[in-house]
mmCIF file of C-alpha atoms in Angstrom:
data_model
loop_
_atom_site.group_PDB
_atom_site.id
_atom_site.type_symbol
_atom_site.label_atom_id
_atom_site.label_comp_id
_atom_site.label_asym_id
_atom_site.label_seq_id
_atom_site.Cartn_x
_atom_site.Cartn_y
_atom_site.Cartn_z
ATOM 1 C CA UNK A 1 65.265 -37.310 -0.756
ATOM 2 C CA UNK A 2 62.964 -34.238 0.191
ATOM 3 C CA UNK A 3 59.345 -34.693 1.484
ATOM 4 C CA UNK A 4 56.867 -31.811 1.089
ATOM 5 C CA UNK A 5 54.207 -31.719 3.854
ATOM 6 C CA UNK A 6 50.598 -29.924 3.833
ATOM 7 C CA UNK A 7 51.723 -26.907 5.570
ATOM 8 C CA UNK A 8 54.022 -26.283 2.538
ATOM 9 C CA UNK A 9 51.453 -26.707 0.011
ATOM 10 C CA UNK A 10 49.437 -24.075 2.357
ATOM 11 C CA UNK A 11 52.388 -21.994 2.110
ATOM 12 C CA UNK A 12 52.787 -22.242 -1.489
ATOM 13 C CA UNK A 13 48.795 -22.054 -2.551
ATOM 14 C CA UNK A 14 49.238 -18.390 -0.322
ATOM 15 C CA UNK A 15 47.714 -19.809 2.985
ATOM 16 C CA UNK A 16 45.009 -21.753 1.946
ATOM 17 C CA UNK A 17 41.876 -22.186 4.674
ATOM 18 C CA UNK A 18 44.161 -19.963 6.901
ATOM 19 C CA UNK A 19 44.356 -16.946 4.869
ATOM 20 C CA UNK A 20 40.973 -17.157 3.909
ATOM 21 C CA UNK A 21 39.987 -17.146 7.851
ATOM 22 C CA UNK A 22 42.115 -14.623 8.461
ATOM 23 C CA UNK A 23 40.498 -12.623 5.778
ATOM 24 C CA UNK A 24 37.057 -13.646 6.825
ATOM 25 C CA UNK A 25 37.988 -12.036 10.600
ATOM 26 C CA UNK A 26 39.304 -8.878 8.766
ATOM 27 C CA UNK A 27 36.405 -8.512 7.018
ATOM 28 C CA UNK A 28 34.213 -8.860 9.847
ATOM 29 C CA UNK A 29 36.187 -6.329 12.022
ATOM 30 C CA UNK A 30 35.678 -3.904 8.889
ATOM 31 C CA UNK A 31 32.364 -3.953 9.257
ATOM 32 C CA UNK A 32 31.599 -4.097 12.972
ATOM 33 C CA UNK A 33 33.544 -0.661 12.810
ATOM 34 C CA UNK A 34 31.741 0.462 10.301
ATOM 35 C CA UNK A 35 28.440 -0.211 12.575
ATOM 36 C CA UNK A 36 29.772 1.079 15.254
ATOM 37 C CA UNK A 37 30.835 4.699 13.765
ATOM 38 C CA UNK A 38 27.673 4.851 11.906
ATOM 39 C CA UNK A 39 25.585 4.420 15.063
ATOM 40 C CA UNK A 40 27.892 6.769 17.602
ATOM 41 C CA UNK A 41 27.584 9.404 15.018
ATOM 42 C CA UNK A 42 24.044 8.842 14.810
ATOM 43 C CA UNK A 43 23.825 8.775 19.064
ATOM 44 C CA UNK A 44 25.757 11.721 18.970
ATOM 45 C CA UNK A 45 22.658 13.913 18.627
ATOM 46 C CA UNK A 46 21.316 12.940 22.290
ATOM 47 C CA UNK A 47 24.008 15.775 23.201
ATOM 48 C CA UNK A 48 21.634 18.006 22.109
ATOM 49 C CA UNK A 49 18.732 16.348 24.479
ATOM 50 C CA UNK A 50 21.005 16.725 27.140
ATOM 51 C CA UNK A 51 21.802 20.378 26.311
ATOM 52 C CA UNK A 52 18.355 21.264 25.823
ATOM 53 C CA UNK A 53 17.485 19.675 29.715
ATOM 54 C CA UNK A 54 20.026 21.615 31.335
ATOM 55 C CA UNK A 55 19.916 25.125 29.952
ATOM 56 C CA UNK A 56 16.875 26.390 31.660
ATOM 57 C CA UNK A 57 19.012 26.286 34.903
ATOM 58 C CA UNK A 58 21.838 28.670 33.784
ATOM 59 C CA UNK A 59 18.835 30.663 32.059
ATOM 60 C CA UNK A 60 16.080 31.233 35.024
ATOM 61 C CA UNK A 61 18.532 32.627 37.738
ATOM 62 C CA UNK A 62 19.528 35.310 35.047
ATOM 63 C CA UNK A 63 16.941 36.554 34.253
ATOM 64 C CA UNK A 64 14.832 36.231 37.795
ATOM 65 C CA UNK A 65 17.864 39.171 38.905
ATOM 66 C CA UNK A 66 16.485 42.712 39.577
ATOM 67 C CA UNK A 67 18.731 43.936 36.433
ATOM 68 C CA UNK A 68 17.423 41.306 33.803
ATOM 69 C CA UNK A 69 16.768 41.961 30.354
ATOM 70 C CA UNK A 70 13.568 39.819 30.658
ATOM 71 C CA UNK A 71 12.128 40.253 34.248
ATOM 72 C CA UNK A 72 10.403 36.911 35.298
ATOM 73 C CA UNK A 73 7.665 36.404 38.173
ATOM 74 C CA UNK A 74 8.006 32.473 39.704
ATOM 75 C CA UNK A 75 5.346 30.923 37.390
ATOM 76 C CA UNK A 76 6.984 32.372 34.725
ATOM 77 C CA UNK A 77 10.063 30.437 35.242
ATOM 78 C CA UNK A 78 7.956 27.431 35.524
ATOM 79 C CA UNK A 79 6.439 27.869 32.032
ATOM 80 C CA UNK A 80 10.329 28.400 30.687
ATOM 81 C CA UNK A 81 11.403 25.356 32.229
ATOM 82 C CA UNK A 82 8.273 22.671 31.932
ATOM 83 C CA UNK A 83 7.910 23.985 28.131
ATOM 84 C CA UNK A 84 10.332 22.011 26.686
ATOM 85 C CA UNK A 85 9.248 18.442 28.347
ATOM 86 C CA UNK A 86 5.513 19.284 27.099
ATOM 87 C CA UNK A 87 6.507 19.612 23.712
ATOM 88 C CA UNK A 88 8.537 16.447 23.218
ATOM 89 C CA UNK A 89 5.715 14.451 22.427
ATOM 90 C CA UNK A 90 4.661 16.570 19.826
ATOM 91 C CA UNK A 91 7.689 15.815 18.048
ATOM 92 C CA UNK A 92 7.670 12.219 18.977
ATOM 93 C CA UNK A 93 4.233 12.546 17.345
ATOM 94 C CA UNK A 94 5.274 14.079 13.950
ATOM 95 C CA UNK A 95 8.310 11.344 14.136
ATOM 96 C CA UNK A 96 5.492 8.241 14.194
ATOM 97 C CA UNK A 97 4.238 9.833 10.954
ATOM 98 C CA UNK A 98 7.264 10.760 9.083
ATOM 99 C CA UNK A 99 9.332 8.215 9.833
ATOM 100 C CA UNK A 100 8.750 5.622 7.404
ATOM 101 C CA UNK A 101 8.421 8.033 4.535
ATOM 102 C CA UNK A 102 11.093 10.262 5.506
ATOM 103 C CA UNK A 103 13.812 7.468 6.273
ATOM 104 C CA UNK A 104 15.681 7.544 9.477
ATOM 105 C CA UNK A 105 18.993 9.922 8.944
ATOM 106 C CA UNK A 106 17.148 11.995 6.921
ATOM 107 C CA UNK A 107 14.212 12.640 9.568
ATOM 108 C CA UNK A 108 17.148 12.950 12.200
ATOM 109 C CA UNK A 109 18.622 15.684 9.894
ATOM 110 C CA UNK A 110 15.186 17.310 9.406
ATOM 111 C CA UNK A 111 15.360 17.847 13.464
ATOM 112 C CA UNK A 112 18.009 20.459 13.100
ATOM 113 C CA UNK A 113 15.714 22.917 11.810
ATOM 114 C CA UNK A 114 13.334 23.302 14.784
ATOM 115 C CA UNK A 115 16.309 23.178 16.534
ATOM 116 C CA UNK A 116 18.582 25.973 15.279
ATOM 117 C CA UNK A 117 15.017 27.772 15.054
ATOM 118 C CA UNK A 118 14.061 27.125 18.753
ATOM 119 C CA UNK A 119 18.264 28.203 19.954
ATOM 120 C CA UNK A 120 18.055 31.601 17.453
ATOM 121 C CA UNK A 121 14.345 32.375 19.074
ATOM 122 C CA UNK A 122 16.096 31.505 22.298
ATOM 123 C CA UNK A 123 18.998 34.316 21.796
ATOM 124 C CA UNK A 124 17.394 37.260 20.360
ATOM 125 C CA UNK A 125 14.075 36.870 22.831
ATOM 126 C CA UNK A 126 12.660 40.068 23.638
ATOM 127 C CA UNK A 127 9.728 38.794 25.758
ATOM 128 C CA UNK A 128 8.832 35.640 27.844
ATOM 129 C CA UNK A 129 6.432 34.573 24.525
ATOM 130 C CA UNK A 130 9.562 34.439 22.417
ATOM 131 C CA UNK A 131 11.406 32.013 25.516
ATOM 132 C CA UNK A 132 8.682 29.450 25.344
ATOM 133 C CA UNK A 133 8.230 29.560 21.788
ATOM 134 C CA UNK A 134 12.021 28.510 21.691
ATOM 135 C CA UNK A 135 12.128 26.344 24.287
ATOM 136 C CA UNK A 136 8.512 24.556 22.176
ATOM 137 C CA UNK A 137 10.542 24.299 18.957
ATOM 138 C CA UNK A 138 14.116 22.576 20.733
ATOM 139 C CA UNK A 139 11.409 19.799 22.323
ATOM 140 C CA UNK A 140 9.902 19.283 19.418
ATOM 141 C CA UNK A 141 13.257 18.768 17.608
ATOM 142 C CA UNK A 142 14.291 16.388 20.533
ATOM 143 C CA UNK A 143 11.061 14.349 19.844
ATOM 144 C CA UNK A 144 11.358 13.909 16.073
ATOM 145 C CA UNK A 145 15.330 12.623 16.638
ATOM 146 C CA UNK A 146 14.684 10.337 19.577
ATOM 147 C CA UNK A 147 13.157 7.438 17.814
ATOM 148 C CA UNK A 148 14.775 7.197 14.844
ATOM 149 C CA UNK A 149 18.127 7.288 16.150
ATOM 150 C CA UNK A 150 17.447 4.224 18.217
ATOM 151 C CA UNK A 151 15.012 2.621 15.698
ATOM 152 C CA UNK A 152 18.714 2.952 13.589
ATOM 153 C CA UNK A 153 20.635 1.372 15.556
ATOM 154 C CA UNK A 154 18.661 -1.587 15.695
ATOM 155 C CA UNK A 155 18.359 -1.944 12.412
ATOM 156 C CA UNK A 156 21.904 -1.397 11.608
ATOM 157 C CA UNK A 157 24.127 -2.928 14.380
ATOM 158 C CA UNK A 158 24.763 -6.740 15.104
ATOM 159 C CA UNK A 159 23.241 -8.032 18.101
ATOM 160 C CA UNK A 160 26.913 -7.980 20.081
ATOM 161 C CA UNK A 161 27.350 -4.431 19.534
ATOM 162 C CA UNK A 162 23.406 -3.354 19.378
ATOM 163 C CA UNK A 163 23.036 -2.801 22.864
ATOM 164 C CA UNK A 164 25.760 -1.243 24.400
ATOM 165 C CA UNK A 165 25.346 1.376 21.087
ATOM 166 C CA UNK A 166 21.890 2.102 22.045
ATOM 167 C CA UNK A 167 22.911 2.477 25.528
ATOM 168 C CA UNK A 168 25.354 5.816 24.407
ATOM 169 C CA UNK A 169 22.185 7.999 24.073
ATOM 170 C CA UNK A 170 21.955 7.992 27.926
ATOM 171 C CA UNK A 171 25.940 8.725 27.770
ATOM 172 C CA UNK A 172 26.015 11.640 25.638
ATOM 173 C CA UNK A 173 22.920 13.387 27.130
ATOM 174 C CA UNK A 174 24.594 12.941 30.716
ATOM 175 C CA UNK A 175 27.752 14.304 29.323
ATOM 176 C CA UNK A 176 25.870 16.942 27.522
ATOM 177 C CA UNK A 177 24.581 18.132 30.851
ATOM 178 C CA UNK A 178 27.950 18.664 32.693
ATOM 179 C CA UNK A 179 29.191 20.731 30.000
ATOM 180 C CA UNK A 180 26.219 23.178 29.611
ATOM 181 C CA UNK A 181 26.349 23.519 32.903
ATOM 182 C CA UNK A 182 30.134 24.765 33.237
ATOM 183 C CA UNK A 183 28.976 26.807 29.512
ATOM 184 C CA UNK A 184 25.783 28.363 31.505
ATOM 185 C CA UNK A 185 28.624 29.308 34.484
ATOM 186 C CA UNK A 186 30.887 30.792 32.189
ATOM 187 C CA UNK A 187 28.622 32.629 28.796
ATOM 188 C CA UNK A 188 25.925 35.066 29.179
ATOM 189 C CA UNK A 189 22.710 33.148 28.150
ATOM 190 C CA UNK A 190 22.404 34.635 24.940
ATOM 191 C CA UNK A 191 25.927 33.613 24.190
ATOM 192 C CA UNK A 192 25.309 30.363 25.624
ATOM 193 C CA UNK A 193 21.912 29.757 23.265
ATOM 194 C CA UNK A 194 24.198 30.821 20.162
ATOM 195 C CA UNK A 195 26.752 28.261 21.119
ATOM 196 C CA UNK A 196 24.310 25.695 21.392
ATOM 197 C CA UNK A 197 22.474 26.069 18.149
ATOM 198 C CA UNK A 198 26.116 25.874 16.874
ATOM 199 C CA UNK A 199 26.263 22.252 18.394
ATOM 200 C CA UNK A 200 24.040 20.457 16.324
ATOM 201 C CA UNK A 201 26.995 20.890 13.585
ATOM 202 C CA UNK A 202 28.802 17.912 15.310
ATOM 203 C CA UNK A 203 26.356 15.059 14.752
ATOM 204 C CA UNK A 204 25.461 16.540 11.302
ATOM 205 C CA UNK A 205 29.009 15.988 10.252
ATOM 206 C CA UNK A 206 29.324 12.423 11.479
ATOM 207 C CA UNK A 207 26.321 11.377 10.076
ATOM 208 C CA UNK A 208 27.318 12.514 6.742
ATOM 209 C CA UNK A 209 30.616 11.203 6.524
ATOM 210 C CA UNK A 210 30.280 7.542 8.862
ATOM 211 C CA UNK A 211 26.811 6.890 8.115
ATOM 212 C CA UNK A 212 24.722 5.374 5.351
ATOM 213 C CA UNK A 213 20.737 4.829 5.571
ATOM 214 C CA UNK A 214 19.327 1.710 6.898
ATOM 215 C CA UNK A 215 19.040 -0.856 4.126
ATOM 216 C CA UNK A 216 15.890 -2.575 6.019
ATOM 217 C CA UNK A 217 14.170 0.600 5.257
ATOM 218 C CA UNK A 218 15.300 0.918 1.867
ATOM 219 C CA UNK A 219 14.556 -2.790 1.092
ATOM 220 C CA UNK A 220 10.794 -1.891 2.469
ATOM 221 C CA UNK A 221 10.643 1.178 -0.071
ATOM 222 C CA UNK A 222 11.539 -1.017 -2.902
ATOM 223 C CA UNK A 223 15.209 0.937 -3.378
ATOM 224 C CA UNK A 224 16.403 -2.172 -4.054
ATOM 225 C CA UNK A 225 20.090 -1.161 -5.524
ATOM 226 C CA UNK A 226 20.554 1.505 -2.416
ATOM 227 C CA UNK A 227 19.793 -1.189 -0.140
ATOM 228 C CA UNK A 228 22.243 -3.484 -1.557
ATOM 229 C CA UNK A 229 24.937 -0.641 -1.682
ATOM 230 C CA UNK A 230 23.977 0.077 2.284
ATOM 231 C CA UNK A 231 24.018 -3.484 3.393
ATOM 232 C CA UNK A 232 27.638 -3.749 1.374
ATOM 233 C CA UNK A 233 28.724 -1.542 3.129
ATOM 234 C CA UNK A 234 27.810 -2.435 6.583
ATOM 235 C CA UNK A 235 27.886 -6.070 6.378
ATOM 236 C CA UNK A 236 30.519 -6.572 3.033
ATOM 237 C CA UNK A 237 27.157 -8.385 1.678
ATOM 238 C CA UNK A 238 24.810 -6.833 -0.554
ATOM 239 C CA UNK A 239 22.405 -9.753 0.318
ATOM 240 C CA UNK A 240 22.867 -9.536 3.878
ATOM 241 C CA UNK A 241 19.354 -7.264 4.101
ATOM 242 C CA UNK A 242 15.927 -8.072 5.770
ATOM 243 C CA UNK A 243 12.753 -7.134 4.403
ATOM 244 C CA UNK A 244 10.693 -5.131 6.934
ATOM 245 C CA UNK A 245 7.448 -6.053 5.614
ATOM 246 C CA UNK A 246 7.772 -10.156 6.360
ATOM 247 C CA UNK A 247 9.247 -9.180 9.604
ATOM 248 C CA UNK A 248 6.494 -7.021 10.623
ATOM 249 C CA UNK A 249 4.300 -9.791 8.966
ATOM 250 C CA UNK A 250 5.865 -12.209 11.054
ATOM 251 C CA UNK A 251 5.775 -10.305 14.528
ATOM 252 C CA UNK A 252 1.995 -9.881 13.859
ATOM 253 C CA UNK A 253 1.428 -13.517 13.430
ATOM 254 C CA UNK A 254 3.225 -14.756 17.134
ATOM 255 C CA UNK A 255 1.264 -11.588 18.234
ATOM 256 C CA UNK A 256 -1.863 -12.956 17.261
ATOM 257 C CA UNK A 257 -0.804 -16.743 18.049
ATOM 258 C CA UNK A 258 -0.067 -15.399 21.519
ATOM 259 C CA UNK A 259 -3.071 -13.466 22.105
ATOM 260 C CA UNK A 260 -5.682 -16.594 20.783
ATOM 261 C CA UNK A 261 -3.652 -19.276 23.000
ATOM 262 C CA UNK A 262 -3.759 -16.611 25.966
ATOM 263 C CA UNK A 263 -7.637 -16.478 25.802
ATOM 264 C CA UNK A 264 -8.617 -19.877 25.235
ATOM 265 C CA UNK A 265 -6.110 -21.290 27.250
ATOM 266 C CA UNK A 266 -8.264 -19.561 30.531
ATOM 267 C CA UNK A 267 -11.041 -22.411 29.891
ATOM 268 C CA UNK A 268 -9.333 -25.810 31.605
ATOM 269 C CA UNK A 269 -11.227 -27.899 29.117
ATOM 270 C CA UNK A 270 -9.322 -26.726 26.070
ATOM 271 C CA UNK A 271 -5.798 -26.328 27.558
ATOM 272 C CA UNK A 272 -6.203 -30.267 28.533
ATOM 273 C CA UNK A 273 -7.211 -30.593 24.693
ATOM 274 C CA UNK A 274 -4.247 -28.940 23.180
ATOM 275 C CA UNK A 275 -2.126 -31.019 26.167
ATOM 276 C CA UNK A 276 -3.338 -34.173 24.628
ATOM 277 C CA UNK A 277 -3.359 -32.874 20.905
ATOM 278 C CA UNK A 278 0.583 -32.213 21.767
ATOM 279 C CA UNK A 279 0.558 -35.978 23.188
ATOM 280 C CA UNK A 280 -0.644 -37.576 20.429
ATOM 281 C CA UNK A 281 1.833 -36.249 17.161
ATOM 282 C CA UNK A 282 4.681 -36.855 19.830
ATOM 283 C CA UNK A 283 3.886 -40.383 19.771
ATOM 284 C CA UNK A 284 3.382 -40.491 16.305
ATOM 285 C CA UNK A 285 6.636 -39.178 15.647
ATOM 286 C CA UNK A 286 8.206 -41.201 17.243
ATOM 287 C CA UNK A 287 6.531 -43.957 15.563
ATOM 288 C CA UNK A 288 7.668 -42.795 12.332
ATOM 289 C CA UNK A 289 11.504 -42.430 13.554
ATOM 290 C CA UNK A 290 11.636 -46.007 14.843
ATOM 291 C CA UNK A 291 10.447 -46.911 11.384
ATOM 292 C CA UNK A 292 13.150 -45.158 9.242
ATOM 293 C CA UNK A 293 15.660 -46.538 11.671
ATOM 294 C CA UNK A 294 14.766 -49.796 11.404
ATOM 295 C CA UNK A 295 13.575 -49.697 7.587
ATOM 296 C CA UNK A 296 15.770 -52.099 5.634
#
């Protein structure tokens, strides 16, 4: 006489709750990557931040020699190497206003053109006007790709991975440092300007073939069918979107909540109110739990 057990009929059915767990964890793993190369190719561009930081110190001690191209006096130099800080806001400026129309890859894409504009100025400069004008244009790139990249991220990643992902744009502009400073040891600036317009190639790449647009922002355009088609394939959900609107709707009401209870909660008379407001439904829920317990 044979006996069949359950782990048979699990065989036999194809794996039953197992399989479909083990699929489940497949699935998931699928998409975590997916996050994950979306976002590094999206960090990527904080190469260029760290680039743009460390060139003015290959760039100064050329041309402050007796035989430069582009004599400099000290204050001069100053102007070459402060320029690009100052004009990061600007572009963190233009970001706050073009970033919810724009959409956040395609604003970080938009960066490259200051860029590439600020690097060619950069390598064909004649005078000290045409330096600063570069080094103007590469900050104000930096500013318009700072926030979106990082807005991105948290829009896109899980919570487990959202961190560390956001952390990389420190990585990559420390990294980006080291290397333009064995570049600016080893080029002539000129050559070392055209190399680095030629960077922003990399993260362009990435972004086009790992990355998708956010599906919170397309949700709070109204793209309702491009959200779904992001969110499938981040999350293997096309449901598995948030709308930005109710969020922001909701962040503005515990602002608010916070602020009100903050103020009134100064005068001693009304926090001991609330205290005994909070006293008083306590009790009477309680009441009302002893009653459905001990309802026949």
């Amino acid at each position: 006489m044979s006996t069949t057990t359950s782990a048979d009929h699990d065989g036999a059915a194809g794996g039953g709750p197992a399989a479909a767990d083990k699929e489940r964890r497949r699935l998931e793993r699928c998409s975590t990557w997916r996050q994950f190369g979306a976002c590094v190719s999206v960090q990527t561009l904080h190469f260029m931040t760290g680039v743009c930081m460390a060139y003015s110190s290959s760039l100064i001690p050329a041309l402050e020699k007796d035989d430069s191209e582009i004599p400099l006096v000290r204050s001069e130099s100053a102007w070459i190497a402060s320029t690009f800080v100052l004009s990061v806001p600007l572009g963190a400026l233009v970001s706050m206003l073009l970033n919810n129309a724009m959409g956040r890859l395609l604003l970080i894409k938009t960066g490259a053109a200051p860029f590439c504009a600020g690097w060619v100025l950069i390598a064909t400069a004649t005078s000290f006007e045409m330096l600063v004008a570069g080094r103007l244009l590469t900050g104000v790139a930096i500013g318009m790709c700072h926030a979106p990249s990082l807005l991105f991220c948290a829009e896109v990643a899980n919570k487990n991975i959202r961190g560390g992902l956001s952390a990389m744009a420190t990585g990559f502009a420390s990294m980006a440092i080291v290397v333009c400073y064995v570049m600016g040891a080893a080029m002539h600036w000129r050559t070392h300007a055209w190399a680095n317009c030629a960077v922003f190639v990399i993260p362009l790449t990435l972004q086009t073939l790992f990355a998708m647009e956010s599906p919170v922002w397309l949700k709070a355009r109204a793209r309702d069918e491009a959200a779904a088609k992001s969110s499938m394939f981040y999350y293997n959900d096309r449901d598995t979107v948030r709308s930005e609107n109710s969020f922001s709707r909701n962040k503005r009401f515990f602002v608010q909540r916070f602020l009100i209870t903050h103020y009134f909660c100064k005068n001693e008379s009304f926090a001991k109110t609330k205290v005994l407001q909070k006293t008083k439904v306590l009790q009477k829920t309680k009441v009302l739990q002893k009653r459905k317990i001990f309802s026949p």
